[in-house]
């Protein structure tokens, strides 16, 4: 084999991989959705400086965003013939929404399993309901979707439904226990990281790690404080008490804008390939 | 398949099964996607139905890809996905190609006459 042939083959391989990555469009839309949700939450934090006011929006907004991504991924895969389908986004979206919604529903009865485990009993009731009703429901959906297929093809509904449900329960439990410790956004980032690992998308994984790191730092107000130091040093703003309640909103807004910029950049790269 | 430890000339590390242009293309596309359907692969690689089908059959027999026949409504679709063996075969092939290029560049460099500028 000639070295020029080897170089041509390598170039072809890289070109095909770039094209396949671009056709999947698996990075831009998640970043744009995450950026928009973070930015909206920052808007809610702005009047009071209390990040708790944005927590429900961040969890429910990201969960619904993930469900929208699941729908979009399935549509994209059908249209183009390439992609990762809806499974991973659907599982992470439900895992995020399920404990939140069951916790909200059971909020009037604040039963906790143990003082050391910050997990409301209502979450577990939600899991039990899912186990008894979810498995047959997922199997029924599988049967309905493939009802025209010949026997033996894509008909293992129970196994698929079981695997999906198990993954959902594990992720959901993990997310529900991490939220009280680190706030909702690092948990959302963790969900995105899981999806990126499943889809083998290193760019999305890098963004998820960056988003998780920044939002974890801000959960402990580290970015806000540095932002205050910076504005004071530049002579732009001097808080009398040494702290501005608007600083967290500004920090989250900057994180949201960073994600939006990353999403637009990824969109441009995908279109150029 | 060539084991990575079987050194010597870089061409010895090329795997005939993966090295073929069409099959290398199939594995490259699938490495960056969870799965792709037959029509997508055909369009991107510009192969005929028969050619593509044969390449997929060979890769399936060697356990480098798997195929799933499904339905989109009433329309049949064949989805192709890469296996872990397929991923490592592709990685080995790319490493071998890079090594071959490096080997050539090194030998070219040593063959060039040294000019004395005294």
GROMACS .gro file of N, CA, C and O in nm, chain A residues 182 185-190 193 205-223 252 255 258:
model
  120
  182UNK      N    1  -2.637   1.946   4.598
  182UNK     CA    2  -2.567   2.035   4.505
  182UNK      C    3  -2.659   2.129   4.428
  182UNK      O    4  -2.614   2.200   4.339
  185UNK      N    5  -2.908   2.233   3.914
  185UNK     CA    6  -2.837   2.244   3.786
  185UNK      C    7  -2.719   2.147   3.771
  185UNK      O    8  -2.702   2.088   3.664
  186UNK      N    9  -2.636   2.125   3.876
  186UNK     CA   10  -2.533   2.022   3.860
  186UNK      C   11  -2.592   1.884   3.834
  186UNK      O   12  -2.533   1.802   3.764
  187UNK      N   13  -2.712   1.860   3.890
  187UNK     CA   14  -2.779   1.732   3.867
  187UNK      C   15  -2.826   1.722   3.722
  187UNK      O   16  -2.815   1.617   3.659
  188UNK      N   17  -2.876   1.834   3.670
  188UNK     CA   18  -2.914   1.839   3.528
  188UNK      C   19  -2.790   1.811   3.442
  188UNK      O   20  -2.795   1.732   3.347
  189UNK      N   21  -2.677   1.873   3.480
  189UNK     CA   22  -2.552   1.852   3.406
  189UNK      C   23  -2.510   1.706   3.411
  189UNK      O   24  -2.463   1.649   3.312
  190UNK      N   25  -2.531   1.642   3.526
  190UNK     CA   26  -2.499   1.500   3.541
  190UNK      C   27  -2.584   1.416   3.446
  190UNK      O   28  -2.535   1.322   3.382
  193UNK      N   29  -2.444   1.452   3.107
  193UNK     CA   30  -2.321   1.373   3.097
  193UNK      C   31  -2.352   1.225   3.072
  193UNK      O   32  -2.286   1.159   2.992
  205UNK      N   33  -2.020   1.591   2.627
  205UNK     CA   34  -1.969   1.551   2.760
  205UNK      C   35  -1.884   1.663   2.819
  205UNK      O   36  -1.897   1.694   2.938
  206UNK      N   37  -1.798   1.724   2.737
  206UNK     CA   38  -1.712   1.832   2.786
  206UNK      C   39  -1.798   1.950   2.834
  206UNK      O   40  -1.771   2.010   2.939
  207UNK      N   41  -1.902   1.983   2.757
  207UNK     CA   42  -1.991   2.092   2.797
  207UNK      C   43  -2.065   2.058   2.926
  207UNK      O   44  -2.086   2.145   3.012
  208UNK      N   45  -2.108   1.932   2.938
  208UNK     CA   46  -2.179   1.890   3.060
  208UNK      C   47  -2.089   1.904   3.182
  208UNK      O   48  -2.133   1.952   3.288
  209UNK      N   49  -1.961   1.866   3.169
  209UNK     CA   50  -1.867   1.877   3.280
  209UNK      C   51  -1.846   2.025   3.315
  209UNK      O   52  -1.848   2.064   3.433
  210UNK      N   53  -1.829   2.109   3.211
  210UNK     CA   54  -1.809   2.253   3.236
  210UNK      C   55  -1.932   2.313   3.305
  210UNK      O   56  -1.918   2.388   3.403
  211UNK      N   57  -2.050   2.279   3.255
  211UNK     CA   58  -2.176   2.331   3.312
  211UNK      C   59  -2.191   2.284   3.457
  211UNK      O   60  -2.226   2.363   3.546
  212UNK      N   61  -2.164   2.156   3.480
  212UNK     CA   62  -2.174   2.101   3.616
  212UNK      C   63  -2.076   2.168   3.711
  212UNK      O   64  -2.111   2.201   3.825
  213UNK      N   65  -1.953   2.191   3.665
  213UNK     CA   66  -1.851   2.252   3.751
  213UNK      C   67  -1.891   2.396   3.786
  213UNK      O   68  -1.888   2.436   3.903
  214UNK      N   69  -1.930   2.472   3.684
  214UNK     CA   70  -1.966   2.613   3.708
  214UNK      C   71  -2.087   2.626   3.800
  214UNK      O   72  -2.089   2.710   3.890
  215UNK      N   73  -2.190   2.542   3.776
  215UNK     CA   74  -2.311   2.555   3.858
  215UNK      C   75  -2.288   2.501   4.000
  215UNK      O   76  -2.349   2.551   4.094
  216UNK      N   77  -2.196   2.404   4.016
  216UNK     CA   78  -2.163   2.358   4.151
  216UNK      C   79  -2.092   2.469   4.227
  216UNK      O   80  -2.123   2.498   4.343
  217UNK      N   81  -1.997   2.535   4.158
  217UNK     CA   82  -1.925   2.646   4.222
  217UNK      C   83  -2.024   2.756   4.263
  217UNK      O   84  -2.016   2.811   4.371
  218UNK      N   85  -2.120   2.785   4.174
  218UNK     CA   86  -2.214   2.892   4.202
  218UNK      C   87  -2.314   2.850   4.311
  218UNK      O   88  -2.364   2.935   4.384
  219UNK      N   89  -2.341   2.720   4.323
  219UNK     CA   90  -2.431   2.674   4.430
  219UNK      C   91  -2.374   2.715   4.566
  219UNK      O   92  -2.448   2.743   4.659
  220UNK      N   93  -2.241   2.718   4.576
  220UNK     CA   94  -2.176   2.762   4.700
  220UNK      C   95  -2.132   2.909   4.691
  220UNK      O   96  -2.045   2.953   4.766
  221UNK      N   97  -2.189   2.981   4.594
  221UNK     CA   98  -2.169   3.126   4.573
  221UNK      C   99  -2.023   3.166   4.544
  221UNK      O  100  -1.986   3.282   4.563
  222UNK      N  101  -1.944   3.073   4.498
  222UNK     CA  102  -1.802   3.103   4.472
  222UNK      C  103  -1.789   3.198   4.352
  222UNK      O  104  -1.713   3.295   4.357
  223UNK      N  105  -1.865   3.174   4.246
  223UNK     CA  106  -1.856   3.262   4.128
  223UNK      C  107  -1.909   3.402   4.159
  223UNK      O  108  -1.851   3.501   4.118
  252UNK      N  109  -2.546   3.320   3.706
  252UNK     CA  110  -2.624   3.221   3.631
  252UNK      C  111  -2.653   3.270   3.489
  252UNK      O  112  -2.656   3.191   3.394
  255UNK      N  113  -2.352   3.201   3.283
  255UNK     CA  114  -2.342   3.057   3.250
  255UNK      C  115  -2.440   3.024   3.137
  255UNK      O  116  -2.407   2.953   3.042
  258UNK      N  117  -2.314   3.155   2.812
  258UNK     CA  118  -2.202   3.073   2.765
  258UNK      C  119  -2.254   2.948   2.693
  258UNK      O  120  -2.205   2.911   2.585
   0.00000   0.00000   0.00000
